[in-house]
Short mmCIF file of C-alpha atoms in Angstrom, two decimals:
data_model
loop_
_atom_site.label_atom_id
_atom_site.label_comp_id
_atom_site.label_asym_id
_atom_site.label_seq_id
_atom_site.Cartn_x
_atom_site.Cartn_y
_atom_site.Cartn_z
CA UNK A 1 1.83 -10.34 -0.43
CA UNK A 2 0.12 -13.54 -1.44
CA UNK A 3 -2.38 -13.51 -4.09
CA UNK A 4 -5.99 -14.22 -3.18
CA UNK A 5 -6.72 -18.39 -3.20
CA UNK A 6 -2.75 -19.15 -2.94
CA UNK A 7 -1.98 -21.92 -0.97
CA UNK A 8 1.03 -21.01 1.44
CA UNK A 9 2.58 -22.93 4.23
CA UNK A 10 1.53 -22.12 7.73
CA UNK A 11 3.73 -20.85 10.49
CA UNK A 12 1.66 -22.00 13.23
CA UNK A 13 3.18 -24.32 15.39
CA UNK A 14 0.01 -24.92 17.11
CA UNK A 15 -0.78 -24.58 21.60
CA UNK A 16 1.46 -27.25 22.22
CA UNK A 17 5.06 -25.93 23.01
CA UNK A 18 7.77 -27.56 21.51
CA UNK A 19 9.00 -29.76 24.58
CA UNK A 20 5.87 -31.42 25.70
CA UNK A 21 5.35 -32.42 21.94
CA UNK A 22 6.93 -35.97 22.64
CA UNK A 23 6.01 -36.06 25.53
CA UNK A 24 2.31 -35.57 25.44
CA UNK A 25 1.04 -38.62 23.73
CA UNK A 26 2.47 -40.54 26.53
CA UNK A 27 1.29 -38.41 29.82
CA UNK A 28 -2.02 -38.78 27.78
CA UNK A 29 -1.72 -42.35 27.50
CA UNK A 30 -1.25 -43.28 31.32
CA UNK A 31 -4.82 -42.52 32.85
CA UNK A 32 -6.06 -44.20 30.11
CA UNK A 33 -3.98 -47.51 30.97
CA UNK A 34 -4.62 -46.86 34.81
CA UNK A 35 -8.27 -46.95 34.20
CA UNK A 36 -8.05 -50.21 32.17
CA UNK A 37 -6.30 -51.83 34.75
CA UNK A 38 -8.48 -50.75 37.10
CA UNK A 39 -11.11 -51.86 35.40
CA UNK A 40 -9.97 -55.60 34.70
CA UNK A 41 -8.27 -56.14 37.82
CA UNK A 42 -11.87 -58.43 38.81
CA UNK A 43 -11.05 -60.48 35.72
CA UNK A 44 -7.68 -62.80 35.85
CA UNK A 45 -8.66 -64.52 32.40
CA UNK A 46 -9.54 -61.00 30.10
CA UNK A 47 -6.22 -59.67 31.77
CA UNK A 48 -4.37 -62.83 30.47
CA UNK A 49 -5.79 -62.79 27.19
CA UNK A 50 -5.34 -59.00 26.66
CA UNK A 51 -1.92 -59.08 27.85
CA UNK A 52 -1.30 -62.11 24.95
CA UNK A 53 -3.00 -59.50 22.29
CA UNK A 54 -1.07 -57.02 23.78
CA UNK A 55 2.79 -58.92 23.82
CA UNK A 56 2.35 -60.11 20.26
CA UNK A 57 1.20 -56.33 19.18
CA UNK A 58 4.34 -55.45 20.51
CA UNK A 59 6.25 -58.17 18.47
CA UNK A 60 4.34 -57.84 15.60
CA UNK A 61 4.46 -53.83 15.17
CA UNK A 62 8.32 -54.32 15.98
CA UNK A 63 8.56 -57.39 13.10
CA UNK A 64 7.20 -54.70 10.93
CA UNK A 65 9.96 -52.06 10.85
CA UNK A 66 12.00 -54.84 9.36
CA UNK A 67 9.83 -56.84 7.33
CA UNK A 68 7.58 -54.43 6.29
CA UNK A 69 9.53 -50.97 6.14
CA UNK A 70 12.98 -51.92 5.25
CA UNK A 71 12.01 -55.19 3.24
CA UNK A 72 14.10 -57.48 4.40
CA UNK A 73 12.97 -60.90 5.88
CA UNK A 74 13.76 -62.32 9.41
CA UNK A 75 12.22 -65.29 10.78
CA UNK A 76 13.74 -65.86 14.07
CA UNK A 77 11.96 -63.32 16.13
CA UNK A 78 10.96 -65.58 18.41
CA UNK A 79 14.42 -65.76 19.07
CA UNK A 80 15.02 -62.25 20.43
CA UNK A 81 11.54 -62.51 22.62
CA UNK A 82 13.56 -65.61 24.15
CA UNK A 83 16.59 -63.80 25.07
CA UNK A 84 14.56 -60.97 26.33
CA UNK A 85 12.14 -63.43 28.43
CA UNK A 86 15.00 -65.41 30.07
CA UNK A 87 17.27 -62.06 30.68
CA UNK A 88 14.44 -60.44 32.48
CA UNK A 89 13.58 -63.67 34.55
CA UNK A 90 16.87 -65.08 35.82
CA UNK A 91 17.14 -60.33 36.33
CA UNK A 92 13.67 -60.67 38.41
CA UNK A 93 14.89 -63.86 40.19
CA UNK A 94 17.96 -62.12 42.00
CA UNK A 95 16.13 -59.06 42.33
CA UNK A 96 13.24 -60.60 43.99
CA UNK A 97 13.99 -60.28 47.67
CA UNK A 98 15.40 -57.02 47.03
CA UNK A 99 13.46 -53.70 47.52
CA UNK A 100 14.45 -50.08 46.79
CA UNK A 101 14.54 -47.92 50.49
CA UNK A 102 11.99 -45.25 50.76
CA UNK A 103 9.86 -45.92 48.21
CA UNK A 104 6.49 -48.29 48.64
CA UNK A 105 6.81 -51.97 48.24
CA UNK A 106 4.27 -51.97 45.54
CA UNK A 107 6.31 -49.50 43.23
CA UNK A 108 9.66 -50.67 44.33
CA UNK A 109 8.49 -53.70 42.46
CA UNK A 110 7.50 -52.18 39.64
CA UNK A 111 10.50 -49.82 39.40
CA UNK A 112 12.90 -53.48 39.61
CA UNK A 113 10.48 -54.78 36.94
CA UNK A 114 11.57 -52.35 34.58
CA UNK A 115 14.77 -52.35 35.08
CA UNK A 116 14.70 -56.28 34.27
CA UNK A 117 13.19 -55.67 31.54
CA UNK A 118 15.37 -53.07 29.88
CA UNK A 119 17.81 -55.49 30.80
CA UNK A 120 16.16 -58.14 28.57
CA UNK A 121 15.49 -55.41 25.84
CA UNK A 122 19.18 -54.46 25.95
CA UNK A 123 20.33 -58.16 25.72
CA UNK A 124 18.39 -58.88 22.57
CA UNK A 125 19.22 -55.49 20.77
CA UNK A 126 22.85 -56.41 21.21
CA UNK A 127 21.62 -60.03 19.78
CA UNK A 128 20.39 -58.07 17.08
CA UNK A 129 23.18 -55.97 16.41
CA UNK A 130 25.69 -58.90 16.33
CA UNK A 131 23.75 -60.99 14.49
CA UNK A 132 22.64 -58.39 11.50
CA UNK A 133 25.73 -56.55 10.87
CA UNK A 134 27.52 -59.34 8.94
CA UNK A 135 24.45 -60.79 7.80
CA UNK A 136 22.51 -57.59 6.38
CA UNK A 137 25.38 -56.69 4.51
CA UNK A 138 24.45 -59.20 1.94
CA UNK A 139 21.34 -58.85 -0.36
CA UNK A 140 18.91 -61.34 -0.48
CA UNK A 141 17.15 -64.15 1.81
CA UNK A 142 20.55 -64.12 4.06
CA UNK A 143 18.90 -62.80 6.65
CA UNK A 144 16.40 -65.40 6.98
CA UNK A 145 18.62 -68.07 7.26
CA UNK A 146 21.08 -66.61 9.88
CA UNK A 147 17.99 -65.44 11.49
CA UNK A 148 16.40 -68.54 11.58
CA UNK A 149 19.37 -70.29 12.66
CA UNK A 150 19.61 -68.02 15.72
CA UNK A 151 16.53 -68.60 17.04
CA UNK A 152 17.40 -72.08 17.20
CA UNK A 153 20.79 -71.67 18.53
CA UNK A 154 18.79 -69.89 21.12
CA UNK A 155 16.61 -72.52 21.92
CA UNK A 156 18.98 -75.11 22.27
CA UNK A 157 21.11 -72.80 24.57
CA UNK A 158 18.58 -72.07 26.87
CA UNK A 159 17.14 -76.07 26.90
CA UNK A 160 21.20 -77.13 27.96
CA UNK A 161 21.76 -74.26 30.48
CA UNK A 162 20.85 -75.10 33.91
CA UNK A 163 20.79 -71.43 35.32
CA UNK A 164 17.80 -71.56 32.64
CA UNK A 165 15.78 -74.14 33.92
CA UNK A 166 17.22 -76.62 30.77
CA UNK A 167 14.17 -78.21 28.90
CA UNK A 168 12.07 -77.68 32.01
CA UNK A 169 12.49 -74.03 31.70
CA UNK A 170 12.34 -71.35 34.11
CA UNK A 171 9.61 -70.76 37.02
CA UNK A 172 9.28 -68.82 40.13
CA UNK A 173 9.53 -65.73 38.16
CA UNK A 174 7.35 -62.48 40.32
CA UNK A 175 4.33 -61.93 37.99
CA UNK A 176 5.28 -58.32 38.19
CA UNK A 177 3.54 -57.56 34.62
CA UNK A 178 -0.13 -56.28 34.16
CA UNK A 179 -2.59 -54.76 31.73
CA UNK A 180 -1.42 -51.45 32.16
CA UNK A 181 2.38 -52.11 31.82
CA UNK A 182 1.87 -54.26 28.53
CA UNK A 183 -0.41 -51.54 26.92
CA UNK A 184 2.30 -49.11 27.85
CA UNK A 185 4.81 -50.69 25.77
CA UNK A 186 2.45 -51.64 23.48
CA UNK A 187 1.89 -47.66 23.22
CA UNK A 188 5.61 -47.07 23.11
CA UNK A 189 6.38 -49.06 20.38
CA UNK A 190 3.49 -48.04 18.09
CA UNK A 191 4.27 -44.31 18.77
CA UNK A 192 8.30 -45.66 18.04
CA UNK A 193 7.00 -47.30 14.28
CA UNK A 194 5.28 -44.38 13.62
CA UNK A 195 7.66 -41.71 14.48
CA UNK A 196 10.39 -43.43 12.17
CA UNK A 197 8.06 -43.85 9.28
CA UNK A 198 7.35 -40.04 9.03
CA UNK A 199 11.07 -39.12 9.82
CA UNK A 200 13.85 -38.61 7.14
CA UNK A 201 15.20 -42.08 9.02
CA UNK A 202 12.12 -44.01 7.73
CA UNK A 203 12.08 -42.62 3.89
CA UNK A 204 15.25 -44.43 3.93
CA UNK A 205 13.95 -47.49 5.16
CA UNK A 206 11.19 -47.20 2.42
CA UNK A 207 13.70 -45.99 -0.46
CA UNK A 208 15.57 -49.12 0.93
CA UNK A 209 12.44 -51.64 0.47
CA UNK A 210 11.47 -49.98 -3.25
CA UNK A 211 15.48 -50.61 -4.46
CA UNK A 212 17.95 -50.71 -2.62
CA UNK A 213 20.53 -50.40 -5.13
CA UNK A 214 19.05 -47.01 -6.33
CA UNK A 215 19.29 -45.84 -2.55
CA UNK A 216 22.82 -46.87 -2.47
CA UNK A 217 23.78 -45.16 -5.82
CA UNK A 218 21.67 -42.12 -3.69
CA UNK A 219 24.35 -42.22 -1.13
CA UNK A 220 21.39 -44.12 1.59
CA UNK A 221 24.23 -45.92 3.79
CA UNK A 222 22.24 -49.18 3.54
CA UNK A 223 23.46 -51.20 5.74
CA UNK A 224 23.48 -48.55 8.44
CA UNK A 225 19.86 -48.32 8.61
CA UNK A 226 19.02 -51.60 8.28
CA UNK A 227 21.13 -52.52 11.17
CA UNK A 228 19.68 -49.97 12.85
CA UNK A 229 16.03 -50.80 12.67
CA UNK A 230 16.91 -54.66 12.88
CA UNK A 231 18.38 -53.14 16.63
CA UNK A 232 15.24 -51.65 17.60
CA UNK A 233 13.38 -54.95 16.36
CA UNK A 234 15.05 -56.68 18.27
CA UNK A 235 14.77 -54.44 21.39
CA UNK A 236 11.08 -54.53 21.26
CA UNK A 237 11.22 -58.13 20.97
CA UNK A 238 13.35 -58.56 23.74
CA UNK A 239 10.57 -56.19 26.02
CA UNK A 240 7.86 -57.99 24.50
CA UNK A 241 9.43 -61.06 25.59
CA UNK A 242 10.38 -60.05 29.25
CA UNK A 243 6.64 -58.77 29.54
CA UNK A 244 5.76 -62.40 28.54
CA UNK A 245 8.25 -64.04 31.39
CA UNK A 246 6.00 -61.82 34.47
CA UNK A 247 2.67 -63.16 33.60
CA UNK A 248 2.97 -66.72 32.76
CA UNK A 249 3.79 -69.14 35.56
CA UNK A 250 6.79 -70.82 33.46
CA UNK A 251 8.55 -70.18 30.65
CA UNK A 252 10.51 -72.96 28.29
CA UNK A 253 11.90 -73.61 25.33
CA UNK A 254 8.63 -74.69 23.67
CA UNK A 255 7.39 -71.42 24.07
CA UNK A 256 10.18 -69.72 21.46
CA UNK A 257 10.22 -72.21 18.63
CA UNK A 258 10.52 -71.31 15.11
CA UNK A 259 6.32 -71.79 14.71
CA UNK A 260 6.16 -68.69 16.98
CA UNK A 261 8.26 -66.82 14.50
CA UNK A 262 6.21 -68.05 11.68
CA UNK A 263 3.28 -66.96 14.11
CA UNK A 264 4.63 -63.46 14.03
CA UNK A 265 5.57 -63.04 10.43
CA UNK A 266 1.84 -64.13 9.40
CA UNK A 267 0.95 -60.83 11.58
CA UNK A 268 2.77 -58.69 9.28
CA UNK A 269 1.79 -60.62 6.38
CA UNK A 270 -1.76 -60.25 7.11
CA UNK A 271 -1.66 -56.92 8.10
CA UNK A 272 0.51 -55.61 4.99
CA UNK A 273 3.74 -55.25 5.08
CA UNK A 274 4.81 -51.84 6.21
CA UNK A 275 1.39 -50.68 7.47
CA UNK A 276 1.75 -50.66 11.38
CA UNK A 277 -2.22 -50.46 12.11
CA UNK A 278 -2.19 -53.68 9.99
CA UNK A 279 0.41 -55.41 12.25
CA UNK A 280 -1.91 -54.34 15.36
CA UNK A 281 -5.56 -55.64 13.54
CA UNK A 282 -3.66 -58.79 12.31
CA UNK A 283 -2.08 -59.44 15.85
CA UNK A 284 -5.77 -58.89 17.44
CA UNK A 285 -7.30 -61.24 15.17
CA UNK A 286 -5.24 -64.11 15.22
CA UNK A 287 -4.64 -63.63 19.20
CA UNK A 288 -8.07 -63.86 19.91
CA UNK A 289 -9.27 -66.51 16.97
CA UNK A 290 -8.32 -70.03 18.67
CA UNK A 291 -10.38 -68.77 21.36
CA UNK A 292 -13.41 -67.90 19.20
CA UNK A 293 -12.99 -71.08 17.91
CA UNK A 294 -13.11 -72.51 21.12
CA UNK A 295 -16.24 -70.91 21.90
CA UNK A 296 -17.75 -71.77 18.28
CA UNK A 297 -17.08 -75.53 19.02
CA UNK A 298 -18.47 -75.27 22.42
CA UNK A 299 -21.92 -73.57 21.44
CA UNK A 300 -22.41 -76.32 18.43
CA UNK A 301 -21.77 -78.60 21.56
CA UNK A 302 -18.70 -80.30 19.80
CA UNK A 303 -16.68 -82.63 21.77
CA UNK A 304 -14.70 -81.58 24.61
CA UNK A 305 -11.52 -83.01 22.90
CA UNK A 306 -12.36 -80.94 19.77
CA UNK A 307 -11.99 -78.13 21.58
CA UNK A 308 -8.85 -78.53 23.39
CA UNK A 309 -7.52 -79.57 19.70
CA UNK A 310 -7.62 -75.88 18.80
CA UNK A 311 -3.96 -75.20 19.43
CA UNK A 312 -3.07 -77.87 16.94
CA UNK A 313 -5.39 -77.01 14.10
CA UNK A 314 -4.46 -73.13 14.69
CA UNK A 315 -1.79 -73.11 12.23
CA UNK A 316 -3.35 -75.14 9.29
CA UNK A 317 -6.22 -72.05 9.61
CA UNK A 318 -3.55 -69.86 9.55
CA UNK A 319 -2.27 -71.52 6.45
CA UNK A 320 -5.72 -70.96 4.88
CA UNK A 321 -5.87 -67.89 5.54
CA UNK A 322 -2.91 -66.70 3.83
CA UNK A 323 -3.60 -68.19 0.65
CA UNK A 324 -6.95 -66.73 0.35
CA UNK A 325 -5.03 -63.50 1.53
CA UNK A 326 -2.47 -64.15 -1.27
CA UNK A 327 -4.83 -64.88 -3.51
CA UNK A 328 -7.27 -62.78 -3.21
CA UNK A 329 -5.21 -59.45 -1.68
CA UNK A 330 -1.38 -60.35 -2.16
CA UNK A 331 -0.40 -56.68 -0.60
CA UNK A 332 -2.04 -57.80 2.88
CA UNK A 333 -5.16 -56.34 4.50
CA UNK A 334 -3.75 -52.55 4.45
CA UNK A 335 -0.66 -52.77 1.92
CA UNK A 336 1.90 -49.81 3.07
CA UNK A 337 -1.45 -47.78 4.23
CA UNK A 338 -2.63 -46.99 7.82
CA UNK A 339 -6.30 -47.46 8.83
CA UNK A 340 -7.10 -44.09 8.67
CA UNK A 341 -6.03 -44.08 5.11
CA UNK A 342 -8.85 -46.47 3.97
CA UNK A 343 -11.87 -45.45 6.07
CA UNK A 344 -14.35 -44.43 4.18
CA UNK A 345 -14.25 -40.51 2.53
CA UNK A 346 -17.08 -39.26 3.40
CA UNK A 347 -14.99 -38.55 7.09
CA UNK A 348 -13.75 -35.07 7.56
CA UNK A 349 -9.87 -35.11 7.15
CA UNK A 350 -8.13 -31.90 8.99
CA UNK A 351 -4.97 -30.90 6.36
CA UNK A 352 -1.66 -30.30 8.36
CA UNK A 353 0.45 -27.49 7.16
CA UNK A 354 -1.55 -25.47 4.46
CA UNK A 355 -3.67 -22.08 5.28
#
């Protein structure tokens, strides 16, 4: 018998039975996504910009397993998103006057959609995989130079292929992709980040970031796990990449150079390396800041021309802003902590597993 004021472990597994337990946050998830889509389907321009936010949550949460939770450093994501866009395009392309029998036109569609871009996913996790097992066998910045090298192998593929539209790039590709797909993937790969940081998978990642020679001497097969997230990085930057290729009317080389990489590793710089709520703030905010400049020129009645500059003084903001970050909050907005673990204390906190 347990003494009065002991704290013991709980046996309660709680209402939900085991099985639906994955499953749940997902079949909660989809009326949620309906209604948003149904909601913005009046609105071509918020469901353009929110799918941007949404595609570059998706890279920059997916960044973060590598960056932030294993520690290593690739800067050629925007290599990976290529393969995946392209894959899932010229996939789309020769699907397109094909349709599934029995099924409505509408989802037939969407069912082909998917299936292109799984095939783009696929495509770049097998990038990934060949490209980080000799390379993350070595210590050090190795990674960033083969990975930076590969995005630009990639790019100068796809700009000398014809069945890729060469320097041109690729159009007529079905804009299969809305709101409500994007923020579904966008879902799955949050609920992915989190699900290896709080599994006996990600405390090797983490024991891997802290020292890796310690892990190793722990008997952490290193270079296992780090191919292994640098897989699924590359998977969800294949998806978020495909996603990209069925809402814009053409996609090109330009779109996948190395300042999109950079792009992406500022997320997960701002947001703090291995926090995965910082990766989504970060990705919001600098989404959605050329366009508040934009609309901070206009209403101070700037010139027209000073406007449509944004794009090109984008990036020397972003270089501001990371060396006030740096110098003022080196770890990032978050650090290694979630949102929820820096709201304020006076909110109630439920404790998990103690009675």
């Amino acid at each position: 018998m347990a003494t009065p004021g002991a704290t013991t472990l709980s046996d309660d597994t709680g209402p939900i039975p085991p099985a639906l337990r994955g499953l749940l946050p997902v079949l909660l998830a989809l009326p949620v996504l309906a209604l948003a889509e149904w909601t913005l389907g009046a609105s071509p321009f918020a469901t353009y910009l929110l799918s941007v936010v949404g595609v570059n949550i998706i890279l920059a949460v997916s960044l973060n397993i590598v960056n932030g939770m294993t520690g290593q450093f690739s800067i050629g994501h925007a290599g990976f998103m290529a393969v995946g866009a392209y894959i899932a395009g010229v996939t789309s392309l020769s699907l397109k006057e094909i349709g599934i029998p029995g099924v409505p036109v509408a989802v037939s569609d969407q069912l082909l959609f998917v299936e292109a871009l799984l095939a783009g996913g696929v495509c770049a996790a097998l990038c990934g995989f060949l490209v980080g097992l000799p390379s993350l066998r070595l210590r050090g910045d190795y990674l960033a130079i083969v990975t930076l090298g590969f995005g630009e192998i990639i790019r100068v593929f796809v700009q000398n292929t014809e069945a890729f539209g060469r320097a041109l790039g690729l159009s007529g590709i079905p804009q299969y992709s809305s709101v409500a797909m994007v923020y579904f993937w966008v879902f799955l790969v949050v609920l992915v980040a989190r699900r290896i940081a709080g599994s006996s998978h990600g405390r090797s990642l983490w024991a891997i970031r802290e020292d890796e020679v310690a892990a190793e001497a722990m008997g952490v097969d290193t270079t296992g796990y780090k191919v292994r997230a640098f897989v699924i990085s590359s998977f969800f930057a294949g998806i978020a990449g495909g996603l990209f290729a069925h809402f814009v009317p053409i996609i090109n080389p330009g779109s996948f150079t190395f300042v999109k990489s950079m792009e992406i590793v500022v997320m997960v710089v701002l947001g703090g390396l291995g926090s995965t709520t910082g990766a989504i703030v970060a990705a919001i905010f600098l989404t959605l800041l050329p366009e508040g400049l934009r609309s901070l020129f206009g209403a101070m009645g700037a010139e027209g021309s000073l406007a449509q500059k944004v794009d090109q003084i984008r990036m020397p903001v972003y270089g501001v802003l990371l060396v006030v970050l740096m110098l003022a909050r080196p770890q990032g907005l978050f650090g290694t902590r979630e949102l929820w673990d820096v709201l304020p204390r006076w909110l109630p906190r439920k404790k998990k597993g103690l009675t």
